[in-house]
Short mmCIF file of C-alpha atoms in Angstrom, two decimals:
data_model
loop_
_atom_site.label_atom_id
_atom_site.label_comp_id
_atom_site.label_asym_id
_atom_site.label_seq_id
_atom_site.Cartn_x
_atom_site.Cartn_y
_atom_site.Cartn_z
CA UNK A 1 -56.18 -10.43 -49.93
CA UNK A 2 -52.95 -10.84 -52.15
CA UNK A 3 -52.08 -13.45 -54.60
CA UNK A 4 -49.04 -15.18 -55.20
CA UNK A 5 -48.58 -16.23 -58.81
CA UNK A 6 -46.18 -17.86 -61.63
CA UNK A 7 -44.05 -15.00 -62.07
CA UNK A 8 -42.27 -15.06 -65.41
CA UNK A 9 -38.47 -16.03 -65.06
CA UNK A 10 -37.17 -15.06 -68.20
CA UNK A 11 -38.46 -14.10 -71.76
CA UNK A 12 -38.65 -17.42 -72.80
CA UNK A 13 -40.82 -18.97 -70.16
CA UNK A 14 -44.40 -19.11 -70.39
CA UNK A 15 -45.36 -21.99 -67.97
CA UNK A 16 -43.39 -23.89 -64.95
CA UNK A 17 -43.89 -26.42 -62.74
CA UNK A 18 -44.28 -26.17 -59.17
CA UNK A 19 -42.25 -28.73 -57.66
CA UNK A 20 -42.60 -27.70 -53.57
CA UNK A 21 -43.68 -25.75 -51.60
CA UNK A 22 -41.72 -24.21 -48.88
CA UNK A 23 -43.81 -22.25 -46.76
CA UNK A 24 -47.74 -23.43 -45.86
CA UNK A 25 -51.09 -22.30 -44.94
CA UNK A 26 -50.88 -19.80 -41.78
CA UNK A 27 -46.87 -19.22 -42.05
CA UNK A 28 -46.01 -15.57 -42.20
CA UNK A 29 -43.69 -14.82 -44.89
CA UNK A 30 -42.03 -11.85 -45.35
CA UNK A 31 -41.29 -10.16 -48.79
CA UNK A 32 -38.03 -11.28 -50.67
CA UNK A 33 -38.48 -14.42 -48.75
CA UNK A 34 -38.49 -18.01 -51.03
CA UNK A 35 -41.96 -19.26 -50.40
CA UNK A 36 -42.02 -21.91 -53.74
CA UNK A 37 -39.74 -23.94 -55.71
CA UNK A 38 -40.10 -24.06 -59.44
CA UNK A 39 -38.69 -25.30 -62.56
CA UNK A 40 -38.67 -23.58 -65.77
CA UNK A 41 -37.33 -25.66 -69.38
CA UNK A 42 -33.68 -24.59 -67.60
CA UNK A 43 -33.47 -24.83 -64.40
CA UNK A 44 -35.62 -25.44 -61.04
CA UNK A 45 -35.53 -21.66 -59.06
CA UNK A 46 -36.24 -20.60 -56.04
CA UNK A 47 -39.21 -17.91 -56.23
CA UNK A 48 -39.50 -15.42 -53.54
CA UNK A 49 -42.66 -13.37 -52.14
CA UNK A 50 -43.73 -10.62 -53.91
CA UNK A 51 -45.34 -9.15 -50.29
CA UNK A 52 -45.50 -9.77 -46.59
CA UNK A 53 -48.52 -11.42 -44.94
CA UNK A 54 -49.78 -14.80 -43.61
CA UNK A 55 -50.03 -17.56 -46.27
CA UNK A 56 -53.96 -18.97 -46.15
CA UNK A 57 -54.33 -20.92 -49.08
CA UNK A 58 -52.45 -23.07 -51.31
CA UNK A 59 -54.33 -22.71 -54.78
CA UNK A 60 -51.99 -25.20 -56.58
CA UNK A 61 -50.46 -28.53 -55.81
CA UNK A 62 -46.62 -29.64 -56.07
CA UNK A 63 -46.36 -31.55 -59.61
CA UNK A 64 -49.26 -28.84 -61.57
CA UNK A 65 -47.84 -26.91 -64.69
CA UNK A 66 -49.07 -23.72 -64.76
CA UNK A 67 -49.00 -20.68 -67.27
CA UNK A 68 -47.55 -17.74 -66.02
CA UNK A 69 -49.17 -15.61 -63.85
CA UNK A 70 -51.70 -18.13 -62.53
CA UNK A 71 -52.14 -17.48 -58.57
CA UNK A 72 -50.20 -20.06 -56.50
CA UNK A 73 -51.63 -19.21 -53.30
CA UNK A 74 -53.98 -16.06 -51.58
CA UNK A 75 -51.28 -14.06 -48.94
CA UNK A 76 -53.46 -11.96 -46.24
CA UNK A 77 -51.24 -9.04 -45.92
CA UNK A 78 -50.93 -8.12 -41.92
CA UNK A 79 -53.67 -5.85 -40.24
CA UNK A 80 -53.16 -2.70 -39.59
CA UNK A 81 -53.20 -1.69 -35.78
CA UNK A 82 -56.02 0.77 -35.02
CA UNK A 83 -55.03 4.09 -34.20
CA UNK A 84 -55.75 5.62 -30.46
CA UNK A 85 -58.37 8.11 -30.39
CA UNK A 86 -56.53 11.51 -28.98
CA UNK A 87 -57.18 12.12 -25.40
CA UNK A 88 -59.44 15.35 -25.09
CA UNK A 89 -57.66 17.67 -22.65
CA UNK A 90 -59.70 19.21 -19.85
CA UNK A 91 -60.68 22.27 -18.99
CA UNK A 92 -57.58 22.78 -16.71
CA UNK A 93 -55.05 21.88 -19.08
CA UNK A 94 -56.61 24.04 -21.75
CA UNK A 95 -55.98 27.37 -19.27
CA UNK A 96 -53.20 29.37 -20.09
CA UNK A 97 -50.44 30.03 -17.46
CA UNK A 98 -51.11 32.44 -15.22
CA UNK A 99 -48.08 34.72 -16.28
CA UNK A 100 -48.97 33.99 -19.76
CA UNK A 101 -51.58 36.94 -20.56
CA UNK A 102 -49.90 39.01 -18.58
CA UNK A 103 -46.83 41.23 -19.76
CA UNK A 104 -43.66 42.71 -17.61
CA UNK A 105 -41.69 40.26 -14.76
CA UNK A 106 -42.98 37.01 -14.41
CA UNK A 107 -43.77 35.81 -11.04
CA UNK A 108 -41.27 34.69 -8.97
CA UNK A 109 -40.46 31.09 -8.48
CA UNK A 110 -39.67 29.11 -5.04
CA UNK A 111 -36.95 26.34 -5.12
CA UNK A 112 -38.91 23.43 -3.93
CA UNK A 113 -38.54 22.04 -0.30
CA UNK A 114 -36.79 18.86 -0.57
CA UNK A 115 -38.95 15.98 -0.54
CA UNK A 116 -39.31 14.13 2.99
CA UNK A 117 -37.07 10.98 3.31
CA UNK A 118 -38.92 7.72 2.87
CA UNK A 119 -39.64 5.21 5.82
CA UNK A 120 -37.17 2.74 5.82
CA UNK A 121 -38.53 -0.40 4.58
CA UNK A 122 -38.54 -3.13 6.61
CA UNK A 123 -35.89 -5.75 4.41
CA UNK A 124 -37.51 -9.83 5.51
CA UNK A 125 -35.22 -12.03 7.16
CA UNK A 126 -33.66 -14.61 4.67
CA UNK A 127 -33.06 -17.93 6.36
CA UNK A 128 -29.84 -19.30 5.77
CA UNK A 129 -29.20 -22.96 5.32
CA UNK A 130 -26.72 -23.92 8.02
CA UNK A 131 -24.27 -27.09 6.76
CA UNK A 132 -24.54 -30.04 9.05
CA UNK A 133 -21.26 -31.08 11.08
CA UNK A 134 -20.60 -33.77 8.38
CA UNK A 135 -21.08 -31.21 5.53
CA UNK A 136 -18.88 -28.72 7.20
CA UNK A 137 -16.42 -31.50 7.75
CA UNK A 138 -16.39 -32.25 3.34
CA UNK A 139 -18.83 -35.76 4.16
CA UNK A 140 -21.83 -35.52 2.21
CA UNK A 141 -24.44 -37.04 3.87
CA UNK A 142 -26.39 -39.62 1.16
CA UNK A 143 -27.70 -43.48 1.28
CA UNK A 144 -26.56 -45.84 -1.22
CA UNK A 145 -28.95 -45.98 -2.99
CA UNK A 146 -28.36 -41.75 -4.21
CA UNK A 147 -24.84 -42.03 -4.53
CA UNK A 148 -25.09 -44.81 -7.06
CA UNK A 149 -28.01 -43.14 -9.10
CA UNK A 150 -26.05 -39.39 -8.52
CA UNK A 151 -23.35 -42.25 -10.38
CA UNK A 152 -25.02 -42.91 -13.04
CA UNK A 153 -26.30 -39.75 -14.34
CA UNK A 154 -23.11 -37.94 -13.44
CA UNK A 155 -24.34 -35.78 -10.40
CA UNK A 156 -22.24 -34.12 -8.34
CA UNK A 157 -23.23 -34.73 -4.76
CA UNK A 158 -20.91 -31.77 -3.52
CA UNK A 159 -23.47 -29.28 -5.67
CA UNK A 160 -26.23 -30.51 -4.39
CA UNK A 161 -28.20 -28.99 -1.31
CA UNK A 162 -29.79 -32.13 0.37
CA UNK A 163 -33.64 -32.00 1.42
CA UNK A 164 -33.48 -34.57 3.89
CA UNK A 165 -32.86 -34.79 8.05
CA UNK A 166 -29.19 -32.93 8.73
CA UNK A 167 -29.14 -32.02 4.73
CA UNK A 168 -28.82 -35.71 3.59
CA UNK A 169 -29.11 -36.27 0.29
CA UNK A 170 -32.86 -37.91 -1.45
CA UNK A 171 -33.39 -39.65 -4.33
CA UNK A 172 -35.01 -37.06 -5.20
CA UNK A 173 -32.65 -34.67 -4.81
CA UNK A 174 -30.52 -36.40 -7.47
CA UNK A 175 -33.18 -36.99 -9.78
CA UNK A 176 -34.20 -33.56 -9.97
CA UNK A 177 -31.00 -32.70 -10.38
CA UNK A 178 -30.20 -34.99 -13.06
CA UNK A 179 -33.58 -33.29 -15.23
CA UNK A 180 -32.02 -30.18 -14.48
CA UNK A 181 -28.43 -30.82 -15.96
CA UNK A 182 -29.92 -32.83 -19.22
CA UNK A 183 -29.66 -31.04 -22.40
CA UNK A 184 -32.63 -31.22 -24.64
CA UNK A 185 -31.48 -32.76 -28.37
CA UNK A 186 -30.37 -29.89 -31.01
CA UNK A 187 -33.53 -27.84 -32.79
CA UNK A 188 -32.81 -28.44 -36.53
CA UNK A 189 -34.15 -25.87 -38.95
CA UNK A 190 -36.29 -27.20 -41.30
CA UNK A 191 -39.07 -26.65 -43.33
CA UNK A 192 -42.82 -28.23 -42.07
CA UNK A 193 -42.13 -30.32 -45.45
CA UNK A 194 -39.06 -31.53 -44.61
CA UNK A 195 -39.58 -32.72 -41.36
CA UNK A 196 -43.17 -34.82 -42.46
CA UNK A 197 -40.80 -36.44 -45.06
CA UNK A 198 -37.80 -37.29 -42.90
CA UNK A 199 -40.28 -38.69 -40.02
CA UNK A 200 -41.90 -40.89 -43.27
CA UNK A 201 -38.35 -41.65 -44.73
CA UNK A 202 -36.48 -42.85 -41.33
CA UNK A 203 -34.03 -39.38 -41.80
CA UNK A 204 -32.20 -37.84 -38.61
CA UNK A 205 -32.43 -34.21 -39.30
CA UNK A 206 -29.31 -33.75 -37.09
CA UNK A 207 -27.46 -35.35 -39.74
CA UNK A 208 -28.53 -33.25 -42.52
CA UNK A 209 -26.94 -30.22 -44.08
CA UNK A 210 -29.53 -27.98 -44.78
CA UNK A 211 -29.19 -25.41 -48.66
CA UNK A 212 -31.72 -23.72 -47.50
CA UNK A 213 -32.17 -20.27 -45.57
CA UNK A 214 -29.67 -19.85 -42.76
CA UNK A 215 -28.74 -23.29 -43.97
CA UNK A 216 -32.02 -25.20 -43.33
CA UNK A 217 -33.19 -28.45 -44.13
CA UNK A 218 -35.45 -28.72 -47.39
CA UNK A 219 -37.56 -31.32 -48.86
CA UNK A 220 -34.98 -32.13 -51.37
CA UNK A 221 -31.85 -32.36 -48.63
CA UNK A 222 -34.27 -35.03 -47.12
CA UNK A 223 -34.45 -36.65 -50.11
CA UNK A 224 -30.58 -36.92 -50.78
CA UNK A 225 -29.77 -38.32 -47.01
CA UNK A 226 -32.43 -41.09 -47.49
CA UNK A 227 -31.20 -44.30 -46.96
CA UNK A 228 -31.32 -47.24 -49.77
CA UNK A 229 -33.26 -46.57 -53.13
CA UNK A 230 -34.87 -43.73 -53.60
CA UNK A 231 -38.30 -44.02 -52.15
CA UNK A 232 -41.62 -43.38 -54.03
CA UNK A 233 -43.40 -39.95 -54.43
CA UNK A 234 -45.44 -38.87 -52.07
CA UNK A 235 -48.70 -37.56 -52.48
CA UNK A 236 -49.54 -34.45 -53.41
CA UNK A 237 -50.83 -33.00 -50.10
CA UNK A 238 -47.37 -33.68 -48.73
CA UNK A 239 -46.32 -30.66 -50.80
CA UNK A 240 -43.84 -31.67 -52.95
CA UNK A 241 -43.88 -32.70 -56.76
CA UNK A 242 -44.45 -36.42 -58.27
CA UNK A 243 -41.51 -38.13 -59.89
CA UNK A 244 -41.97 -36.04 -62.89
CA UNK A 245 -39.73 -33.44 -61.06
CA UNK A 246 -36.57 -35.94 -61.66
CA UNK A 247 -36.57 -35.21 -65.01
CA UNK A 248 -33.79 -37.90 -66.82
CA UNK A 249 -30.91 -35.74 -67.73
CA UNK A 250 -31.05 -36.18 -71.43
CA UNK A 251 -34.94 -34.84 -71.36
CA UNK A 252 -34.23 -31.93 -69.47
CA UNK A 253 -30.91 -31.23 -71.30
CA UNK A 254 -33.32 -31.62 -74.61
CA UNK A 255 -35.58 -29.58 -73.09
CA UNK A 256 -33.26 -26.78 -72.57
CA UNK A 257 -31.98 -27.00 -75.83
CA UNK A 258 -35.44 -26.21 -77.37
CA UNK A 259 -36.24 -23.23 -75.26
CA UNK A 260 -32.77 -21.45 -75.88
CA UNK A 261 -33.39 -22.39 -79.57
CA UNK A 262 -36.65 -20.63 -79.64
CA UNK A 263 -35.58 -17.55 -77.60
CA UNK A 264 -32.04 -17.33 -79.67
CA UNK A 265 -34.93 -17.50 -82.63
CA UNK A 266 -36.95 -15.00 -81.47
CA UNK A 267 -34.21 -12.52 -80.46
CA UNK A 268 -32.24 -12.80 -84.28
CA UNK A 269 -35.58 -11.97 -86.24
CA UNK A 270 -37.00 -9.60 -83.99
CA UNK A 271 -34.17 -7.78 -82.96
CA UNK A 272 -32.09 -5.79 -85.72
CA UNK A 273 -28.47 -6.52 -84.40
CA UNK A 274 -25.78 -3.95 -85.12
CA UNK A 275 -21.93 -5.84 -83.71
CA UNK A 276 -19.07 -3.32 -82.75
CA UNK A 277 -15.46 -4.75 -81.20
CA UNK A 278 -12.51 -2.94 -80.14
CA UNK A 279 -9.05 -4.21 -78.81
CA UNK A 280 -7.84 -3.37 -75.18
CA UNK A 281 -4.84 -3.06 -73.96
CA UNK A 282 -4.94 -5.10 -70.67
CA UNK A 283 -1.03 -4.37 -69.66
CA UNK A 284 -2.38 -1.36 -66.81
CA UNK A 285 -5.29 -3.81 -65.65
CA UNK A 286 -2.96 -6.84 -65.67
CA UNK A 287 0.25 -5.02 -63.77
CA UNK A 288 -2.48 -3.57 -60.78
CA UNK A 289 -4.06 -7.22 -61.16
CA UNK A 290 -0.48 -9.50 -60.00
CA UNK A 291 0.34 -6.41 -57.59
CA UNK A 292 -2.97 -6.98 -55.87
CA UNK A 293 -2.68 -10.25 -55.42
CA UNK A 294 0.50 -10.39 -54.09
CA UNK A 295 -0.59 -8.03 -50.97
CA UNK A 296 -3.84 -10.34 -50.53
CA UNK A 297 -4.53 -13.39 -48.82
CA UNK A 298 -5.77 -16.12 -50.83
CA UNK A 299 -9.11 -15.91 -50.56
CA UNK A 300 -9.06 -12.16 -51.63
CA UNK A 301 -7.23 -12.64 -54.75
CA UNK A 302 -8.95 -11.48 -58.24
CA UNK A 303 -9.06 -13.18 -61.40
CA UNK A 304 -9.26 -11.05 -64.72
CA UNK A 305 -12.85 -11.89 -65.02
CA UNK A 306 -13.73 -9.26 -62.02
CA UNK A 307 -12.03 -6.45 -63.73
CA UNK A 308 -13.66 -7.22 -66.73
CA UNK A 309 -17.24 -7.60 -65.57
CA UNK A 310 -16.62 -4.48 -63.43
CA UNK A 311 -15.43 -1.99 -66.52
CA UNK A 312 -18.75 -3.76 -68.18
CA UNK A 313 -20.96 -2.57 -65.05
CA UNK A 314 -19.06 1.24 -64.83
CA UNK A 315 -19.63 1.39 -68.59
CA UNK A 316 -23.12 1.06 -68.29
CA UNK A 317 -23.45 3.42 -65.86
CA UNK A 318 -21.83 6.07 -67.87
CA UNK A 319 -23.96 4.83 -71.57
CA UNK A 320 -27.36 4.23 -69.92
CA UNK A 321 -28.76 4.24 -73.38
CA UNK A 322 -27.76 0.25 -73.46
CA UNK A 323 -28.67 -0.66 -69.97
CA UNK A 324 -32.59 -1.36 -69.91
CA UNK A 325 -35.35 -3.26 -71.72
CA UNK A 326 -37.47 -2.89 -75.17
CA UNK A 327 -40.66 -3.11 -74.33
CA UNK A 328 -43.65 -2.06 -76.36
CA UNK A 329 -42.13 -0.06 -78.99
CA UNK A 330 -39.31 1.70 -77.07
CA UNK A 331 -36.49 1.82 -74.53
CA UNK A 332 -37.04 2.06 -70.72
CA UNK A 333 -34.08 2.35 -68.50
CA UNK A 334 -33.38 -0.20 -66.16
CA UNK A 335 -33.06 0.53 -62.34
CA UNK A 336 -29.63 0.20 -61.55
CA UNK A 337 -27.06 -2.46 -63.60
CA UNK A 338 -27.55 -5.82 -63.07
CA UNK A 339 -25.17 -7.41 -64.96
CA UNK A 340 -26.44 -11.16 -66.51
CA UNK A 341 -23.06 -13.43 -66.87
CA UNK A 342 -23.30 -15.92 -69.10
CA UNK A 343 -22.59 -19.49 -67.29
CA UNK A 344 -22.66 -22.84 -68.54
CA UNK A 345 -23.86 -26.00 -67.15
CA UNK A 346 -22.53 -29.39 -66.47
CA UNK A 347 -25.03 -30.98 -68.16
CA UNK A 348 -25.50 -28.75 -70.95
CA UNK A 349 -27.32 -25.37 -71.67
CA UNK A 350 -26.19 -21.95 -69.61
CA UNK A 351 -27.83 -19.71 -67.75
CA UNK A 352 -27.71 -15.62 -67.34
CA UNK A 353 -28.71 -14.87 -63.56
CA UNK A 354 -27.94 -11.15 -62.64
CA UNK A 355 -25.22 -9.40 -60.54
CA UNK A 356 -27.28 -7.02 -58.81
CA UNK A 357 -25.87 -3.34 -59.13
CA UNK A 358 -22.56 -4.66 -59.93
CA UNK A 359 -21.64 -0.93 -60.81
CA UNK A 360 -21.47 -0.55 -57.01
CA UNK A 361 -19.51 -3.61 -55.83
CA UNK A 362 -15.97 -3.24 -54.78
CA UNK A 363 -14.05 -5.56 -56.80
CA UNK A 364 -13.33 -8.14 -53.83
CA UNK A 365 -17.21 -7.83 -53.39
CA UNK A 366 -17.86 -8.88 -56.96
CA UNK A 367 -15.47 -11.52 -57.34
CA UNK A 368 -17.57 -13.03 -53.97
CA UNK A 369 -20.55 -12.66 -55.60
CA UNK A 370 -19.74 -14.23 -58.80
CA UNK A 371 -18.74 -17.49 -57.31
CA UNK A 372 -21.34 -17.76 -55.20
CA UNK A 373 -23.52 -17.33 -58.61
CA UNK A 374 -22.11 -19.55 -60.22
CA UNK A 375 -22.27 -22.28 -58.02
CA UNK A 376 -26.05 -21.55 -57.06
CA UNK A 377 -26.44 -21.54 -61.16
CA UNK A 378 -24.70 -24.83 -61.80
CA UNK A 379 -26.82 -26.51 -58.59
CA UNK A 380 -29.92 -25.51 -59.15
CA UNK A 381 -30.37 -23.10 -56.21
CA UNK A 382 -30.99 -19.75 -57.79
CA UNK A 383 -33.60 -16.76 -56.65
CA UNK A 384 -36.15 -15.70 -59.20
CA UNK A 385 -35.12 -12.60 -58.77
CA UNK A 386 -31.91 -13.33 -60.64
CA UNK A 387 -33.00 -14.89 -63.35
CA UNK A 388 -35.17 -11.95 -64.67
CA UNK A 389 -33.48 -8.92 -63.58
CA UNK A 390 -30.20 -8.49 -65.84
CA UNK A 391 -30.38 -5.33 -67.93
CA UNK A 392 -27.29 -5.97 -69.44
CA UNK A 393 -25.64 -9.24 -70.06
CA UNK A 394 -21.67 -10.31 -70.44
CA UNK A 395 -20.73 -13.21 -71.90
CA UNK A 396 -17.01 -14.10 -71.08
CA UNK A 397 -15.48 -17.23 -73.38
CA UNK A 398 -11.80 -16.60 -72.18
CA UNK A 399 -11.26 -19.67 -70.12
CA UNK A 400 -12.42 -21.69 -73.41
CA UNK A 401 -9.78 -20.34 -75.41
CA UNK A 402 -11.89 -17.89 -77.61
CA UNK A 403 -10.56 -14.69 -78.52
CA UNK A 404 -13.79 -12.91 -80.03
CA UNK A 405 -17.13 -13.65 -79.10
CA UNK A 406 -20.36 -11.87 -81.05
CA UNK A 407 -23.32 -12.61 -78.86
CA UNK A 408 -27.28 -12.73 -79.68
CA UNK A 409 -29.08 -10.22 -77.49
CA UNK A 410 -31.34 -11.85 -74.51
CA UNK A 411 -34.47 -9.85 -74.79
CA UNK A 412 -35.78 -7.81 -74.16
CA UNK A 413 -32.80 -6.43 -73.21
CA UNK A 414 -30.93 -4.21 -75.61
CA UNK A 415 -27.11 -5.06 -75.46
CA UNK A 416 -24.94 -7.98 -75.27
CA UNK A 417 -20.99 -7.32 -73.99
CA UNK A 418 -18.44 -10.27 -75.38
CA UNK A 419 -14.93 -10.74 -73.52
CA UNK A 420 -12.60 -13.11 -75.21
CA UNK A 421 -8.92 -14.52 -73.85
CA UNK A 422 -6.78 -12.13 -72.22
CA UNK A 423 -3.33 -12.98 -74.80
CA UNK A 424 -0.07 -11.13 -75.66
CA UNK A 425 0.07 -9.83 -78.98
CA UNK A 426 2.86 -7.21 -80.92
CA UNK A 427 1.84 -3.92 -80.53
CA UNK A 428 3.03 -0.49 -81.00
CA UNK A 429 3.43 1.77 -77.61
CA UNK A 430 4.34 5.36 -77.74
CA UNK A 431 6.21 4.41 -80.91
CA UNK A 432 8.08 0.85 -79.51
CA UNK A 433 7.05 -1.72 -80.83
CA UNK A 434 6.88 -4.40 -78.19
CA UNK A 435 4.64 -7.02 -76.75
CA UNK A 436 1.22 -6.43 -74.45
CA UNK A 437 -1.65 -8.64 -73.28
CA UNK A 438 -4.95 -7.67 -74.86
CA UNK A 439 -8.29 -8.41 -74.78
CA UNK A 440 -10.70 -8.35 -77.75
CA UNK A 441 -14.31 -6.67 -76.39
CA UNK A 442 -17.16 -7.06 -78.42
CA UNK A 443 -20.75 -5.47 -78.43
CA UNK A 444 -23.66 -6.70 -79.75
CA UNK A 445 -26.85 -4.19 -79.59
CA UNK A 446 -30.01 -3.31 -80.53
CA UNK A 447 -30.84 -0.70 -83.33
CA UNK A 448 -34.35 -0.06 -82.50
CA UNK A 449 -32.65 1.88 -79.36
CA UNK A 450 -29.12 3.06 -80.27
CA UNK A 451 -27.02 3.41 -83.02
CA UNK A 452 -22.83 2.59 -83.71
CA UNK A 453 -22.40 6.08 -82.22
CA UNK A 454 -23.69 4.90 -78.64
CA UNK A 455 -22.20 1.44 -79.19
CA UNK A 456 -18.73 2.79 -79.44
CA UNK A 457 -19.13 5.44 -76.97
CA UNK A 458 -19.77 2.11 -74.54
CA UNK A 459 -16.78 0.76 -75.60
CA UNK A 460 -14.59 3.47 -75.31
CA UNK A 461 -15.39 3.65 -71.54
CA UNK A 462 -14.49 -0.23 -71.52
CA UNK A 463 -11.56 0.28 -72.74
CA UNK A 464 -11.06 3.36 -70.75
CA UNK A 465 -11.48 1.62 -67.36
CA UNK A 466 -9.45 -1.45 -67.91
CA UNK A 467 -6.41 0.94 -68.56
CA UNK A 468 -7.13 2.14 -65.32
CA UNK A 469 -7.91 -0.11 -62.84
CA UNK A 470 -7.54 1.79 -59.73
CA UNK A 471 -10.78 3.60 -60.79
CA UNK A 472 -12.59 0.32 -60.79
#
């Protein structure tokens, strides 16, 4: 029997609270699927299974705070199916071929006789409805009383095969057929949850558009398409959080403030900082950039921000020394780059949820990706998974106007990239002096597991890549 607990979203989350449930007692779930809703001090994340199995037990209501890795709920995984014993092979089949023990021409074979034709088999007569004169003369033959309910339902006599004397049409011929051509209402996907609270609420699931999984309705869709004031919590067995979970804005906002005050805390006297920044010349990545987008459609044009976070990703790749975690007194590598971006919230705060081997993405891919992040990030509809994977994180300040930005690490990871505003400055090219856009790329890392050596090795390769963006 497995157990599904509080997983740890971050390195500055020790507790959450489970606000709903999304899967119940004798559901199978299948790993990576989102089984739980919680919220953490700064934001409310989706939490997928860690394994696949039937759920069995809830351990913990919606609305109980929890520490991390407290079991949620026990997860039978499936059984295995028993293996078939081997059939023993008789003594027949165990005897060699004849011409097997012995040596020189093997015995002749004889074509086989061809197999004696089969009986013919005797085919039943099918009877064959014969049209009355008045059907074969385009009258259908039908009382009142069928043509006017064949009327109302919208029956087509002239499809219809009557049952009665000389193939009249029945009343019950048209009713049947009527059942027969009725479409049953729409199946909505939706959670178990979501449909108890609609039927309590007065909601039409038909008119909801489900954020869910292959778009289906949740608890909290419910919620927004209920009519009038916002009803009261239900109870806990329903599955879904108290009215704490509405946190007032200015509480949670508060509350978000605190925990990236203590990590931010933590991370500057813990973590011996060492800040590098070099200055790249963006005119080869900007030139491929407007060329690019004038061959593409609109909705496959780049911004600057995928080149960038792209070099950052290759980089990484090529300096693994900065891509990984500081755990327990030294450096483990992390398992591909997931590359954290920085994103800020509406209401306040930001986020770092992960690209997931961005070092692999094409760059149409990753500029996808990213705004589908972001928007997940700034409604409240991101995976657990990333929010704790990064192993690198970029923070990009260009569309605020910033021209250098020196970031605090996130640990435990080990580095911290910093992209300011892509502007034109006076340089000197081949011995002209004339002017170039430039970026300003900064690195913030960790001593304990590199050195300014590694640091600028990193940012040589940024640098590198940007002036050549067809290797991106």
């Amino acid at each position: 029997m497995g157990e599904f607990t509080m997983p740890s979203l971050g390195a500055d989350m020790d507790e959450g609270v489970l606000l709903e449930w999304l899967a119940g007692p004798g559901e199978l779930v299948h790993k990576g699927d989102p089984v739980a809703v919680v919220e953490t001090a700064k934001s409310t994340i989706e939490v997928e299974c860690f394994e696949t199995g039937t759920m069995t037990e809830v351990l913990v209501e919606p609305g109980t705070t929890v520490p991390v890795g407290t079991p949620l709920a026990l997860i039978e995984p499936p059984a295995e199916k028993p293996r078939e014993p081997e059939k023993p092979r008789t003594a027949k089949e165990r005897r060699p071929a004849p011409h097997a023990k012995k040596k020189g021409k093997p015995p002749e074979h004889k074509p086989p006789s061809s197999p004696p034709e089969p009986a013919p088999v005797p085919v039943p007569a099918i009877p064959v409805a014969v049209p009355s004169a008045a059907q074969q003369r385009g009258h259908i033959e039908a009382g009142p009383l069928a043509r006017h309910l064949a009327e109302q339902s919208g029956v087509d006599l002239a499809t219809l095969h009557g049952s009665g004397p000389g193939g009249r049409v029945t009343r019950t011929d048209v009713e049947e057929a009527a059942a027969a051509q009725a479409t049953p209402p729409p199946r909505v996907r939706a959670t178990p949850l979501a449909r108890r609270l609609a039927a309590e609420l007065g909601v039409d699931l038909t008119t909801v558009t489900g954020t869910g999984k292959e778009s289906a309705v949740r608890a909290a869709d419910v919620r927004r398409a209920a009519p009038g004031p916002a009803a009261p919590a239900p109870p806990a067995h329903v599955g879904v959080a108290p009215e704490r979970s509405a946190r007032p804005s200015e509480a949670r906002t508060a509350a978000m403030r605190q925990a990236i005050a203590a990590l931010m805390t933590r991370a500057n006297r813990d973590i011996p900082h060492y800040y590098l920044s070099t200055t790249v010349d963006m005119f080869p990545a900007m030139d491929w950039l407007h060329d690019h987008n004038r061959r593409s459609t609109v909705g496959e044009r780049l911004l600057p921000a995928a080149l960038l976070l792209k070099a950052a990703a290759r980089a990484a790749r090529e300096v693994p020394e900065l891509n990984g975690f500081w755990t327990d007194d030294h450096f483990t590598a992390g398992e591909g780059v997931h590359l954290g971006v920085a994103v800020s919230l509406r209401g306040g705060g930001l986020v770092a949820p992960a690209l997931r081997h961005a070092d692999t993405l094409a760059l149409p891919e990753l500029m996808t990706a990213l705004t589908e992040l972001v928007t997940r990030a700034r409604t409240g509809r991101l995976r657990g998974s990333e929010v704790s994977d990064a192993t690198i994180t970029v923070t990009n300040l260009g569309d605020q106007g910033v021209e250098t930005v020196f970031g605090v690490i996130y640990p435990p990871q080990v580095a911290l990239v910093g992209f300011g505003r892509v502007v034109d400055r006076a340089c000197a090219v081949d011995g002209l002096l004339g002017v170039r856009p430039v970026v300003t790329a900064t690195l913030s890392a960790d001593h304990r597991a590199t050195d300014g050596a590694v640091g600028a090795r990193y940012l040589t390769a940024v640098a590198r890549l940007l002036q050549n963006p067809e290797q991106l």
